[in-house]
Amino acid sequence: MSAPDHKNQTVTNRVYISITAAVLLSIALILSGIWNAEQTGQVAENNINASVKIRQLSDAFNLHQQSMSAAIDFAVTSGDASWRNNYENHLLDLNQVMLSAAATVDENIIAAMREKAKAVVETERELFRLIGEDQQVAAFELLASDSYQERKIEQEEQALTLRATLELRSRQIIENLSSRLRQTTFALIMQIVLIVMIWFYIVTVVKRWQLAQTEHRDELSKLAHYDPLTGIGNRALFQLRLESAFQQSKRDNKAVGLLLTDIDHFKDVNDNLGHDIGDKLLVAVAEKIKAACRESDTVIRLGGDEFAIIITNLDSKRDSGLLANKILSIFERDLNIHGHKISTGTSIGLAFYPDDAENGEELLRKADMALYEAKRAGRRNFKFFDAAIEASARNKVEMQKGLISALENKEFKLFYQPLINMSTGEVIGAESLIRWFHPETGMVPPDDFISVAEESRLIIPIGAWVLEEACRQQVAWEKRGMPPLSVAVNLSGVQFGESNLVDVVEKIMRKTGISKNLLTLEITESTLMEDVNAVVARLHALNALGLKLAIDDFGTGYSSLAYLKRFPIHHLKIDREFVNELPHNSHDIAIARSIIKMAHELGVSVVAEGIENQEQLDFLSESQCNYGQGYYFGKPMPADEFEQWYDAVTQPQPEAGNM
Ligand code: C2E
Ligand code: CA
Ligand code: CA
């Protein structure tokens, strides 16, 4: 499970747990609320019943007592003893009421009342008897007697106490009930508030979860379609956008442009300044490219230092040319990456749908061919794909196949161009230069195939063959009786970067038996500019073999003089480019002079390449240049021709040569 998936799962689980807990808690609260209400209802019913019953008791007590008194009054005043029945009935009921009251009131009170009542009732029965016997006067006297009246008053007081007690009890019951009701209401309100709070919380949790879900979906889609380092689109987005751009193009009949670009020498930035700075450079470049594009363009990191831009809504190819120029200008000045000033460049290839390609794959391939062509044309420029580019790409593939069979069929040959000591005019050696004799097309110059050989790394076996062949030739010349001529061999940057280079060179030297100091390896200035510490180590290892080292094409790579001091080299070869216009171009004059001066200060001798005329020779001799090479002395030639040439120039004949 990916990190965002895992995070999302955790959040989702938490939401489920919260909802379940909320539901359970709410159910528990509702049930307890119902139970509480139920209980309170029960209590209310009981209490109200009790209260009503007590009040009824009190009322009944009152009623019966008054009825009994009334019965006596009636009997006494009317002399009618039949009221006795009425009296006795009420007495029975009163007893009943007292019995019932005993459940609610203190039993002692009831017992005391009964005690008192007994005496009163006895007197009152006596009263009825007297009335029944028509002794009304005696009845009156009994009724008015102090003892009866006193008892009556006491009984009255007791009755009042009983009723007061009953009423108090009834009031207490009602008060208890209302406090119980208040408690229940409070509890219910609290439960409702709690439930509302819980669900309010749940709503918040769910909302947050929904937000997280949206973020999660966005994050997944970002991971799938965007480059985590630079934040711009990746290959997956490239496919998607390209497809939709094609659909759009079909609808509105406008072309789709694909711009491909990469950062020159990005590997060097990584190697020399570290991957962290390399990453920061990529981020900065991605930002700048994005800023150069329109909103409707899609910027993609295809991988490594390769970027692509899908340009839609194109009215003309010119528009995409403008964008290409904007991107080139990003690199015009040094880029400041975390305090490092990085000077690099870019090359750009462009291809168009539907003119150049019918589908995405083809479009990418063709833009890539255009990019390759832009690099070949010297970098820092852009190229539109065209038929010529396609042909050259096809040629490249053909050429690789051809180079493989050339090695097998021994179609390579070495030519030798003489090297002259400018102060003595002596021939001191030769530079070996490869030629390919193609069975169909004839001689192919190295400029046409070396770059393909380097790209396919076929230069490694080819270069090894060259070295062995040149050494073998040098030894053969010595055997032939020629004075010790040095032989210079060109070493490609690809060969120089091979970890077993020193072993390979040593083996070949041993195998051929060449004198150590008669072999010179020429390494181009641009090769030496890569990773300085590694280069210095490698040069020292080669130097330790006893051979000589020359920096080729010097002046084209703008190498730092500080580095030069650390290189154990013997010769600097001034590039033909600076010799060509001597002595008429003041710029070239200044360069040639300063290279010679600087080399001499470092104890290094200078070779001028491409000397074609007397003027150039004179100027260079005057400028203290040590050695010369060029058509003026001799063109590159096969070994046997070189021998003849050598014999001719070294024979003391007046018109044999120019020296
Ligand atoms: P380079 O090493 O700078 O070789 C000198 C080139 O200048 C040779 O071209 C040579 O023919 C040419 N040249 C010499 N004198 C004159 C002159 O007076 N005028 C003009 N216009 N040109 C002159 P070539 O032989 O075509 O080789 C071209 C390049 O191919 C070489 O440049 C070298 O970089 C590469 N190369 C040649 N042979 C080998 C090889 O065996 N291995 C590798 N790695 N590269 C090779
Ligand atoms: Ca050379
Ligand atoms: Ca050269």
Short mmCIF file of C-alpha atoms and ligand atoms in Angstrom, two decimals, residues 552-553 575 609, ligand 3:
data_model
loop_
_atom_site.label_atom_id
_atom_site.label_comp_id
_atom_site.label_asym_id
_atom_site.label_seq_id
_atom_site.Cartn_x
_atom_site.Cartn_y
_atom_site.Cartn_z
CA ASP A 552 44.27 18.52 -28.87
CA ASP A 553 42.08 21.29 -30.31
CA ASP A 575 43.28 24.31 -33.01
CA GLU A 609 47.68 22.55 -36.65
CA CA B 3 43.27 19.03 -33.65
#
